[in-house]
PDB file of C-alpha atoms in Angstrom:
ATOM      1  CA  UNK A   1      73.871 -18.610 163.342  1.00 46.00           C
ATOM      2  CA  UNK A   2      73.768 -21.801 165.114  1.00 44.00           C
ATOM      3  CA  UNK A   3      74.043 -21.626 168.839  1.00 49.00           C
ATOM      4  CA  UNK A   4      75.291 -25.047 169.371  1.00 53.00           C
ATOM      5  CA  UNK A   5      73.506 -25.281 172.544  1.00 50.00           C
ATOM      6  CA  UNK A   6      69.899 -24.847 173.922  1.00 52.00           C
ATOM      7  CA  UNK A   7      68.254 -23.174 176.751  1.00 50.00           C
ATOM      8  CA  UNK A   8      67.878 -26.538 178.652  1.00 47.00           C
ATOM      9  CA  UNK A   9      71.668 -27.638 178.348  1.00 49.00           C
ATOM     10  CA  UNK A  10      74.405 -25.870 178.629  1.00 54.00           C
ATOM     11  CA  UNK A  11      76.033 -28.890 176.672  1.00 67.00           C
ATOM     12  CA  UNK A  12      76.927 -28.944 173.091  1.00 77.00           C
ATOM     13  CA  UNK A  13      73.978 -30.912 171.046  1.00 90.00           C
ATOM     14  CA  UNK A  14      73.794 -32.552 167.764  1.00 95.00           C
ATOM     15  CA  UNK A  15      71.237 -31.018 165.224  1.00 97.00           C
ATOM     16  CA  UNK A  16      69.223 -34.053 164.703  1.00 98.00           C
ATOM     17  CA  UNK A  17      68.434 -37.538 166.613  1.00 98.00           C
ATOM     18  CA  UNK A  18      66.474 -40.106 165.813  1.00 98.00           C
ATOM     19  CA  UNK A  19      65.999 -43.483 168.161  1.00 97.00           C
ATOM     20  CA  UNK A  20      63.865 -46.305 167.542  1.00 97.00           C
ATOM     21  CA  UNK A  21      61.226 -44.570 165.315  1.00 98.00           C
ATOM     22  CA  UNK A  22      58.290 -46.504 163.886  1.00 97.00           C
ATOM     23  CA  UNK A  23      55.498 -45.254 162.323  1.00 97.00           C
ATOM     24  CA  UNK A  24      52.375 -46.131 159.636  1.00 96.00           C
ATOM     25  CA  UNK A  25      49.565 -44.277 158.589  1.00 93.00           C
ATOM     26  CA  UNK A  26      46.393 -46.908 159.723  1.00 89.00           C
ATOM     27  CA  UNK A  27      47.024 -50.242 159.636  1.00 86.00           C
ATOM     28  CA  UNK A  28      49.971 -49.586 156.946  1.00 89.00           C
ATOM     29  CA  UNK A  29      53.370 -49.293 158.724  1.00 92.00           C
ATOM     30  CA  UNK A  30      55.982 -47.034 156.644  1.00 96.00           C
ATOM     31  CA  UNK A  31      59.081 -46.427 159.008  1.00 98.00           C
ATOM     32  CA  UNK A  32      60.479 -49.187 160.963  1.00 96.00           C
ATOM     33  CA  UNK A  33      63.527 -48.936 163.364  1.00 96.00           C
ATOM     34  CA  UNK A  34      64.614 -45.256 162.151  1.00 98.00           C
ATOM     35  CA  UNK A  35      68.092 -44.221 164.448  1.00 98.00           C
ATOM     36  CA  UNK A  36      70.706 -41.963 163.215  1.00 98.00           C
ATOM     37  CA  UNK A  37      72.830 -39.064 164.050  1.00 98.00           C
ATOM     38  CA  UNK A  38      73.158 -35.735 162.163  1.00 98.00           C
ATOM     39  CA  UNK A  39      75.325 -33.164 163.355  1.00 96.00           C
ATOM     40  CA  UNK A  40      75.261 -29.175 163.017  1.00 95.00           C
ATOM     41  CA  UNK A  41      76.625 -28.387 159.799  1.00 94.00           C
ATOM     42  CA  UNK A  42      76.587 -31.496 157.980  1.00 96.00           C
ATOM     43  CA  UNK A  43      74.462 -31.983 154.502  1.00 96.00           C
ATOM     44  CA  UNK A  44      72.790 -35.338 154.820  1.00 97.00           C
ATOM     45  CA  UNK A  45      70.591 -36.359 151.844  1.00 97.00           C
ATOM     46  CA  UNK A  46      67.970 -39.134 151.975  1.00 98.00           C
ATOM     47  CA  UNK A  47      67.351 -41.078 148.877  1.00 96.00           C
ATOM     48  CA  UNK A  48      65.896 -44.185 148.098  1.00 95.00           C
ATOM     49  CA  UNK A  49      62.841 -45.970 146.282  1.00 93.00           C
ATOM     50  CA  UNK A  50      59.468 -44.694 146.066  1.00 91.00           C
ATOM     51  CA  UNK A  51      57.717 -45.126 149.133  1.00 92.00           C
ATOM     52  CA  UNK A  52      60.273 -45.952 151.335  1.00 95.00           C
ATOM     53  CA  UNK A  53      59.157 -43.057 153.806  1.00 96.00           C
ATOM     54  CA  UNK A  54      61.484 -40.324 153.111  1.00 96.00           C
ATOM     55  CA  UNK A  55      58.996 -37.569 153.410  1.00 94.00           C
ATOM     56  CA  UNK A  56      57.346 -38.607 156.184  1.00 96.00           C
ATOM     57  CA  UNK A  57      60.670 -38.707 158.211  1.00 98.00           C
ATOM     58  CA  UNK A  58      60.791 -35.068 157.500  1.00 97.00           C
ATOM     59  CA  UNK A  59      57.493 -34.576 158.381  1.00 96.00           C
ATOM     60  CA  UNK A  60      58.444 -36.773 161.958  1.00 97.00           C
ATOM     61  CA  UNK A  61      61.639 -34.384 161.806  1.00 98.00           C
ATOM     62  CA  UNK A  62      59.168 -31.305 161.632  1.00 96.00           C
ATOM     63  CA  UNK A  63      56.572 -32.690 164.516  1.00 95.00           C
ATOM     64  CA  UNK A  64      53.800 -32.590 162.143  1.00 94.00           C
ATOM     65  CA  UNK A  65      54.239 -36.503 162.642  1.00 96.00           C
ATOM     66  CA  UNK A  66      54.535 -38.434 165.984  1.00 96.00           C
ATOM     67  CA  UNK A  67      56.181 -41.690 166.278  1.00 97.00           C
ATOM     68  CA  UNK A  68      54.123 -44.957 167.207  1.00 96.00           C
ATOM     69  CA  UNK A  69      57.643 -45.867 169.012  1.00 96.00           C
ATOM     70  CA  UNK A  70      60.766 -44.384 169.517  1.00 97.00           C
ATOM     71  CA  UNK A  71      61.873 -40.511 169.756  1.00 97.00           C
ATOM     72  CA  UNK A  72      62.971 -37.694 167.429  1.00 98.00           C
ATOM     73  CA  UNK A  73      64.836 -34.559 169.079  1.00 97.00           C
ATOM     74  CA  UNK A  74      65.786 -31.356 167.257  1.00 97.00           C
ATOM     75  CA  UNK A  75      68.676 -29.141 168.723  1.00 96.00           C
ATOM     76  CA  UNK A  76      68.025 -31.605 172.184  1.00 95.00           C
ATOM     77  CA  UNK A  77      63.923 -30.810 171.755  1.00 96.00           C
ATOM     78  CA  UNK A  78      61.824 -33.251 171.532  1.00 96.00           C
ATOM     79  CA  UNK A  79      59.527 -32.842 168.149  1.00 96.00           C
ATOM     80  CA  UNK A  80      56.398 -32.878 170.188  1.00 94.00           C
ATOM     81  CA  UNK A  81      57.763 -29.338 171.154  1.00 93.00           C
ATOM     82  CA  UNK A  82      56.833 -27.710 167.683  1.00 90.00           C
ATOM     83  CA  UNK A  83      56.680 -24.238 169.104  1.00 87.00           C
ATOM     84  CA  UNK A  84      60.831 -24.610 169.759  1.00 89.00           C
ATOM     85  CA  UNK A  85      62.004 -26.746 166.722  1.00 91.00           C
ATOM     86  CA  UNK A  86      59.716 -24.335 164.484  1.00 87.00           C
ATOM     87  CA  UNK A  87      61.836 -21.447 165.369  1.00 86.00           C
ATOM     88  CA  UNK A  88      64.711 -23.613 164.173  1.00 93.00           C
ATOM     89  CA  UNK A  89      63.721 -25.182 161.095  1.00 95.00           C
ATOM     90  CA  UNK A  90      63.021 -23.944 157.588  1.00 94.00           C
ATOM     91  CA  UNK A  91      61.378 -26.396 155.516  1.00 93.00           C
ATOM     92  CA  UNK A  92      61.172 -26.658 151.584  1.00 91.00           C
ATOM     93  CA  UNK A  93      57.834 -28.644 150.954  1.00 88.00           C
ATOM     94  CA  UNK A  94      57.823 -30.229 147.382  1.00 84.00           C
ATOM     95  CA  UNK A  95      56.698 -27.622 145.003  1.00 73.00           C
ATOM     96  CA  UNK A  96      52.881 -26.733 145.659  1.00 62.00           C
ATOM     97  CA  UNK A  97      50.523 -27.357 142.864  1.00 55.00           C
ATOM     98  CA  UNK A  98      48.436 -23.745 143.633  1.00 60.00           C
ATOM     99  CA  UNK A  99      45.394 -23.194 140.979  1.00 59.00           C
ATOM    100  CA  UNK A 100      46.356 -20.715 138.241  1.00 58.00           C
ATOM    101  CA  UNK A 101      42.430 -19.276 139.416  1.00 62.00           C
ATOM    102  CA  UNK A 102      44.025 -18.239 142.582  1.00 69.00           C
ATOM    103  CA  UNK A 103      46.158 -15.418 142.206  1.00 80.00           C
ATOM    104  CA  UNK A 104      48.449 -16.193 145.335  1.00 88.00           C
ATOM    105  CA  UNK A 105      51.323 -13.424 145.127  1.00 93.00           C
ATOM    106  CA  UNK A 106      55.208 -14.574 146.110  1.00 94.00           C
ATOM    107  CA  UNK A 107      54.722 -11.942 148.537  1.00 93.00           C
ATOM    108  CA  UNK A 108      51.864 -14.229 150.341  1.00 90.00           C
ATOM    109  CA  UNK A 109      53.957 -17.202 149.487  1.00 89.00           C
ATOM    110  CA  UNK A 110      57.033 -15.786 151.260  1.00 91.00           C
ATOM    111  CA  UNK A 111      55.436 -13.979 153.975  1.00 88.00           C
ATOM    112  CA  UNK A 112      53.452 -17.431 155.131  1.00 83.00           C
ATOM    113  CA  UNK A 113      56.933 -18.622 156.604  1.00 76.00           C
ATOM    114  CA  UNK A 114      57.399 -15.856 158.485  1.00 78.00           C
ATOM    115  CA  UNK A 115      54.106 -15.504 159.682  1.00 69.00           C
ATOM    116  CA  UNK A 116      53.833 -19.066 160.792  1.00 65.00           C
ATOM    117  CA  UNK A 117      56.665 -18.800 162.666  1.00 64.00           C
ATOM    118  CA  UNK A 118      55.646 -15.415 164.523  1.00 59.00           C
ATOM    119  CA  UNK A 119      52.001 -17.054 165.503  1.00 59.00           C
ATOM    120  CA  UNK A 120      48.553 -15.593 164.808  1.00 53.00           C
ATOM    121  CA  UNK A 121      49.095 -13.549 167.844  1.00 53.00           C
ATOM    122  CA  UNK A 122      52.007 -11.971 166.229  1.00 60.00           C
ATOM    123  CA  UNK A 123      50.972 -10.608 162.588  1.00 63.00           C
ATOM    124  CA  UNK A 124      53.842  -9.647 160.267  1.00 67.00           C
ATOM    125  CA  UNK A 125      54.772  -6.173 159.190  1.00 73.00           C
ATOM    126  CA  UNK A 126      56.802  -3.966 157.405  1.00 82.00           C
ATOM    127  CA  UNK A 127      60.262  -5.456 158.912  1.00 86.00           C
ATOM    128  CA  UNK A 128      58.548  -9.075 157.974  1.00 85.00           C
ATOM    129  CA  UNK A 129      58.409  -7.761 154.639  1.00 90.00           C
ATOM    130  CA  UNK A 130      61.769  -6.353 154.289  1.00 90.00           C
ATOM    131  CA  UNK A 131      63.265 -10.106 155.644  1.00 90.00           C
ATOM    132  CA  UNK A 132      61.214 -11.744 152.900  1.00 91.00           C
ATOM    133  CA  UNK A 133      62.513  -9.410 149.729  1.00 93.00           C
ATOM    134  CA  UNK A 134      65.788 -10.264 151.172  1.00 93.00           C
ATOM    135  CA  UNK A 135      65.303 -13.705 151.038  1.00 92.00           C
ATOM    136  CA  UNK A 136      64.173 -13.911 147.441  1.00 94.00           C
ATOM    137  CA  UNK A 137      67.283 -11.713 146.506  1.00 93.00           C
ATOM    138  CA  UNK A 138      69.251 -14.233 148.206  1.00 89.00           C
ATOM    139  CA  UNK A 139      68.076 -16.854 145.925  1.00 89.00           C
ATOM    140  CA  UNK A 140      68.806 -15.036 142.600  1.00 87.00           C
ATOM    141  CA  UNK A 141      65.271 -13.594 142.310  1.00 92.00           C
ATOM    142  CA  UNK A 142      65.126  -9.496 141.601  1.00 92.00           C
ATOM    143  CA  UNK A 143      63.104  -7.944 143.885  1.00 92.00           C
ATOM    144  CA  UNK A 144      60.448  -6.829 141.104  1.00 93.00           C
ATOM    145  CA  UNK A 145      58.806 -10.642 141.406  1.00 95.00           C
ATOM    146  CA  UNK A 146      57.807  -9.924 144.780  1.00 95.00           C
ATOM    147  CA  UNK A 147      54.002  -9.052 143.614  1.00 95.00           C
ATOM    148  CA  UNK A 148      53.676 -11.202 140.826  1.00 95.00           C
ATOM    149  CA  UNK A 149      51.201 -14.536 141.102  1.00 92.00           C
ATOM    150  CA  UNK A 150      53.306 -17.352 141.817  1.00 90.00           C
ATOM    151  CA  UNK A 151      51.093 -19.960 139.401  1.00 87.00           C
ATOM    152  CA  UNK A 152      52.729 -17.456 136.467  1.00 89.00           C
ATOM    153  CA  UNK A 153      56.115 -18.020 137.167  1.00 89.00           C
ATOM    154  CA  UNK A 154      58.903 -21.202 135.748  1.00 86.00           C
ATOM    155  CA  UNK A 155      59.087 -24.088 138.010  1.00 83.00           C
ATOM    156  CA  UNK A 156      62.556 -22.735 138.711  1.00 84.00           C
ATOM    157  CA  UNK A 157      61.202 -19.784 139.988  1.00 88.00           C
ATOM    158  CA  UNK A 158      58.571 -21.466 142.129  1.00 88.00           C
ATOM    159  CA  UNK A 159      61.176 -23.755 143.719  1.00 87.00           C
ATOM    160  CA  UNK A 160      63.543 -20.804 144.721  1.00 89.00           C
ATOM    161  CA  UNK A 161      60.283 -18.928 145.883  1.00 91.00           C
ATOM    162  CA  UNK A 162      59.813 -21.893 148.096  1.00 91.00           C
ATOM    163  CA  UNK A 163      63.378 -21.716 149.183  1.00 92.00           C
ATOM    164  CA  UNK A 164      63.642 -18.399 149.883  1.00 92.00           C
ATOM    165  CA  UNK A 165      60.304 -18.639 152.035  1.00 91.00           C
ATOM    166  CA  UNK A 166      62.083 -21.405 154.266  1.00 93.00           C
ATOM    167  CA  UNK A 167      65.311 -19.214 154.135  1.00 92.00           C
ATOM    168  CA  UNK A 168      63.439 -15.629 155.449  1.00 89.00           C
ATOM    169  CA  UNK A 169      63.219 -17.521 159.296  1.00 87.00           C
ATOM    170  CA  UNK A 170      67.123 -17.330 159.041  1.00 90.00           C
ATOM    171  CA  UNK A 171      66.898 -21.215 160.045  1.00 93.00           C
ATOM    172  CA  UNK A 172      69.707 -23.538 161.989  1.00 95.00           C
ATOM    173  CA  UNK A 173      68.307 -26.469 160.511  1.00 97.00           C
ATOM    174  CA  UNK A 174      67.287 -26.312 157.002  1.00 97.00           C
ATOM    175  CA  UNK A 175      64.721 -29.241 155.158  1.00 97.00           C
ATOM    176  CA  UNK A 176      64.317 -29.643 151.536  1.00 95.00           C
ATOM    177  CA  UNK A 177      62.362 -32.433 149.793  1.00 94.00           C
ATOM    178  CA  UNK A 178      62.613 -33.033 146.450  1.00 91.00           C
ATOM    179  CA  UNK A 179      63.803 -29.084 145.394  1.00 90.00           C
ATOM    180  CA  UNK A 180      65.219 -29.998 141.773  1.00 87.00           C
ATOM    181  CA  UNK A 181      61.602 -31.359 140.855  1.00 82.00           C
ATOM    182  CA  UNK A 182      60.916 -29.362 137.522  1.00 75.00           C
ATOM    183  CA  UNK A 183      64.252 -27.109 137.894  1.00 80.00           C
ATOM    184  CA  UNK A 184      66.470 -26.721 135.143  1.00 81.00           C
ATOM    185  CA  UNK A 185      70.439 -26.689 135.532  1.00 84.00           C
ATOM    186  CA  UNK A 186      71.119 -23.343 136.295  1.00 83.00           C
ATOM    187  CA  UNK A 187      68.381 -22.686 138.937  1.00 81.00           C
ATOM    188  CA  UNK A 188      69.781 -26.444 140.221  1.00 85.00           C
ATOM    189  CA  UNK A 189      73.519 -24.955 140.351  1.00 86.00           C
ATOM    190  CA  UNK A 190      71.719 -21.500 142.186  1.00 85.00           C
ATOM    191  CA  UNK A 191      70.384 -23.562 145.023  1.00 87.00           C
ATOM    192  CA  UNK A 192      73.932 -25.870 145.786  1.00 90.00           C
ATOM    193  CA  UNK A 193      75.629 -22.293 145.875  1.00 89.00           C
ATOM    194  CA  UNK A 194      73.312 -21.043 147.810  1.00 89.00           C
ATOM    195  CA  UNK A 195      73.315 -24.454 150.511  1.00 90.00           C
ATOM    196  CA  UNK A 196      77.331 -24.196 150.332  1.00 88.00           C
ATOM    197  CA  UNK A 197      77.117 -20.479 151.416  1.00 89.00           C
ATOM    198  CA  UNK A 198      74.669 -21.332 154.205  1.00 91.00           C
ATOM    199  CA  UNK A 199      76.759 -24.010 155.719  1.00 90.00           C
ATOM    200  CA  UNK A 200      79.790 -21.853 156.195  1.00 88.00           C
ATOM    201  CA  UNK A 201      77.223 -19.962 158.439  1.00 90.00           C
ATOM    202  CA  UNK A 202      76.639 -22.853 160.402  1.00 93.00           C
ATOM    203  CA  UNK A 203      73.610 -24.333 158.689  1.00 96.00           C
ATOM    204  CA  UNK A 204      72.822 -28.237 158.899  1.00 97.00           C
ATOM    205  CA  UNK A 205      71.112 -29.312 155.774  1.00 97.00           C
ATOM    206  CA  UNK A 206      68.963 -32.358 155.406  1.00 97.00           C
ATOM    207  CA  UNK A 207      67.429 -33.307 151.845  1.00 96.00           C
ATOM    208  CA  UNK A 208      65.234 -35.806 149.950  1.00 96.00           C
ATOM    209  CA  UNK A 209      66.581 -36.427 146.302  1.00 93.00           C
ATOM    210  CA  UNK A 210      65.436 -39.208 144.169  1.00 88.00           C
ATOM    211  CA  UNK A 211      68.684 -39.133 142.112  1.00 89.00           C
ATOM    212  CA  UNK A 212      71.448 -37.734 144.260  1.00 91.00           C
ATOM    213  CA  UNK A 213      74.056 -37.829 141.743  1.00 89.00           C
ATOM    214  CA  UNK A 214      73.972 -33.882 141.161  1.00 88.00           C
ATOM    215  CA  UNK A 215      75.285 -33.335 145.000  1.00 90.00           C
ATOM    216  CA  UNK A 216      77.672 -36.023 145.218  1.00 90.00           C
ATOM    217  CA  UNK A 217      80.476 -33.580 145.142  1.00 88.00           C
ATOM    218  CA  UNK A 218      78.993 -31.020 147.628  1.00 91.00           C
ATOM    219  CA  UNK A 219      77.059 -33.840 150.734  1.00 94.00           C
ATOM    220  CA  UNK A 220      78.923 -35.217 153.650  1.00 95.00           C
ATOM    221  CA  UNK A 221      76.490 -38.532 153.735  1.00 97.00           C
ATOM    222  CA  UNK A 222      73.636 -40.166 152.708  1.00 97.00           C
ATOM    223  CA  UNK A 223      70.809 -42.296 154.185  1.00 98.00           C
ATOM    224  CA  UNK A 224      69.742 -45.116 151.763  1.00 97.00           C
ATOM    225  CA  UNK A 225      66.087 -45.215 152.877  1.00 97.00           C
ATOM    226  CA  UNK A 226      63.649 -48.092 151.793  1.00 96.00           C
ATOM    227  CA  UNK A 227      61.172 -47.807 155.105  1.00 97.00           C
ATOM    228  CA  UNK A 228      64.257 -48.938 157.124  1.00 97.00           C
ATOM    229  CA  UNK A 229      67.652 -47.218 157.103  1.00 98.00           C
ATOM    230  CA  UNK A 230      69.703 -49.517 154.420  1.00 98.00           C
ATOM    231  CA  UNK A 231      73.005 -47.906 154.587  1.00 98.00           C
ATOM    232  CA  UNK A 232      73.894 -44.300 156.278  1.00 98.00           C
ATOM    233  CA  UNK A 233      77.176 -42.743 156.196  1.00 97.00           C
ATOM    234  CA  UNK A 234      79.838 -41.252 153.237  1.00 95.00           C
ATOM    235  CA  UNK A 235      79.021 -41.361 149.951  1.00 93.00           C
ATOM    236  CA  UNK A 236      81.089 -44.207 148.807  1.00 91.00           C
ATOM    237  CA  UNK A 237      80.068 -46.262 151.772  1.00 94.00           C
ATOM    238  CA  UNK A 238      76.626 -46.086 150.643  1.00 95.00           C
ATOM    239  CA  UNK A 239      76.416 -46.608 146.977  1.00 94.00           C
ATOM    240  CA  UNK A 240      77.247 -49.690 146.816  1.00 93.00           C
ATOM    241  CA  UNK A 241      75.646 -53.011 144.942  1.00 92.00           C
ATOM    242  CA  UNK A 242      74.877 -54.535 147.563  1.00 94.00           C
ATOM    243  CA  UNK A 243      72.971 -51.427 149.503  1.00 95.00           C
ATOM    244  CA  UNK A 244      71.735 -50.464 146.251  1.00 94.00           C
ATOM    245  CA  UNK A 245      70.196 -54.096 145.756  1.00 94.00           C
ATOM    246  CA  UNK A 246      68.794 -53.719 149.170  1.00 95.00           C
ATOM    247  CA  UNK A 247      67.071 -50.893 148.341  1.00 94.00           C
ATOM    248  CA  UNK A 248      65.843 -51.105 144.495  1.00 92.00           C
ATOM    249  CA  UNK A 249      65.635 -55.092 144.416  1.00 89.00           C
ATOM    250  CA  UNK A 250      67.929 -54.783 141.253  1.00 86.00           C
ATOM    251  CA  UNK A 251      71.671 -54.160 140.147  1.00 84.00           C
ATOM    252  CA  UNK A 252      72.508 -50.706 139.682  1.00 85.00           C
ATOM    253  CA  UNK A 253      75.686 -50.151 137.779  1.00 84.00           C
ATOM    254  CA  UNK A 254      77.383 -47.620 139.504  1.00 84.00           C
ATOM    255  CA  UNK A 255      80.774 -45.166 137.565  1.00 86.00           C
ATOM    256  CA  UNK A 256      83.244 -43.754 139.020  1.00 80.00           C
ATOM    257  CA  UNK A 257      84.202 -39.939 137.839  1.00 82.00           C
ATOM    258  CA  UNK A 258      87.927 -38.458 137.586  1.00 77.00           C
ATOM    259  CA  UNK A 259      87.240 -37.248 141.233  1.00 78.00           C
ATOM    260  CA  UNK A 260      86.418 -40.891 142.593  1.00 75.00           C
ATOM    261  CA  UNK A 261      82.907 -40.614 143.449  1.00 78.00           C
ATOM    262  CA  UNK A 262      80.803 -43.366 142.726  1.00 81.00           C
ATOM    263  CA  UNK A 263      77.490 -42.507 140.572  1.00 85.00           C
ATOM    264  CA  UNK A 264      74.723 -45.169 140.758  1.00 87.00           C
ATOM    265  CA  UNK A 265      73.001 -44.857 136.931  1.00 84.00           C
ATOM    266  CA  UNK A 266      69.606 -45.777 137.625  1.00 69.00           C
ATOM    267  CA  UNK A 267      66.608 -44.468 135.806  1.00 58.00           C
ATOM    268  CA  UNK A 268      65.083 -41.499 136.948  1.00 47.00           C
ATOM    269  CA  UNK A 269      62.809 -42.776 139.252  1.00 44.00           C
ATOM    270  CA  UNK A 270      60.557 -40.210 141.237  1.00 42.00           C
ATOM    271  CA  UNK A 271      61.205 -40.820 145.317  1.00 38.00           C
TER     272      UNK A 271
END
């Protein structure tokens, strides 16, 4: 799925650069001094302290943001080319409060993706539509929810919807914030299956968790965010007391399991 290389350089790129990046909304700065690395294929999640500015680096990531300083590139574009990186990334928004008095459909839910990413120049049709049922089968949903309102359905159910709308663009790069909000164990176990199968096709996955310790055992790093970059890198290199300090302003005891991973117990503070 992912090409390694785009249609400016015939070099191999990483997935995901960031250099410099600063940003604040007004007079109120959030990010300062934001530069990392992700490479294709790697699971990266971003945790940290509410506030610290972890979904508005996605939304810098997505080029619904621009920097004040500093650059972001996606697959070697720059973000202020949203017309390339959106036919790269699929994005998982944190679950969508929609009105039980409107009676959006998954179908519309799902089929917004794909439109966005075609352009209003471009409406969908019936191959659209096909991708789309595909995508909710590929998150455990049977095709009959297709045309029921989406307010009706679990929270589960709503997050895989919104999975499986960011999964019908078959995506290289794939964004998730916060997607266990409201979802109980098994629907939580459904989407790490599903994220383990996409990276053996070659999909880099960034995500925003307030408590990460349900993909310790699956992630390759994580960025300890509290508006500047307190630790990034392994697991184990992370979480420790003195990053965690850093970030929370407070000791967090931290156990070890049988496997040797290091689990920060910390209350379950929403990021």
């Amino acid at each position: 799925m992912v090409k390694g290389k785009n249609e400016k350089e015939d070099i191999e790129i990483d997935a995901i650069t960031s250099k410099g990046v600063e940003f604040g909304y007004g007079e109120q700065p959030v990010l300062f001094d934001i530069t990392f690395t992700i490479k294709k294929e790697e699971f990266v999640a971003i945790t940290g302290p509410n506030g610290s500015g972890k979904t508005t680096l996605l939304k810098l990531i997505l080029g619904i943001l621009q920097p004040r300083k500093g650059e972001i590139r996606v697959m070697g574009y720059s973000t202020k080319e949203r017309d390339k990186i959106m036919n790269l990334i699929g994005f998982m928004p944190q679950k969508e409060h929609i009105s039980s008095n409107f009676p959006i459909l998954v179908r519309d839910v799902v089929m917004l993706g794909l439109g966005a990413r075609k352009g209003i120049m471009k409406p969908t049709g019936k191959a659209d539509e096909e991708e789309g049922i595909q995508a909710i089968k590929s998150v455990g949903l049977d095709e009959e929810i297709w045309m029921e309102k989406f307010a009706e359905l679990s929270g589960g159910q709503q997050q895989r919807v919104l999975l499986a709308r960011a999964l019908a663009i078959k995506p290289e790069i794939l964004l998730l914030d916060e997607p266990f909000n409201g979802v109980d164990i098994p629907s939580q176990n459904k989407i790490l299956d599903l994220i383990s199968d996409l990276r053996k096709k070659g999909v880099t996955v960034l995500l925003v968790v307030h408590n990460v310790n349900p993909l310790l055992h699956h992630i390759d790093k994580i960025m300890l965010l509290k508006n500047r970059i307190v630790a990034f890198g392994k697991p184990d290199e992370v979480l420790t007391d003195k990053n965690l300090i850093s970030a929370y302003g407070a000791s967090i005891p931290i156990i070890y399991c049988e496997e040797g991973y290091a689990h920060p117990v910390y209350s379950d503070i929403h990021g």
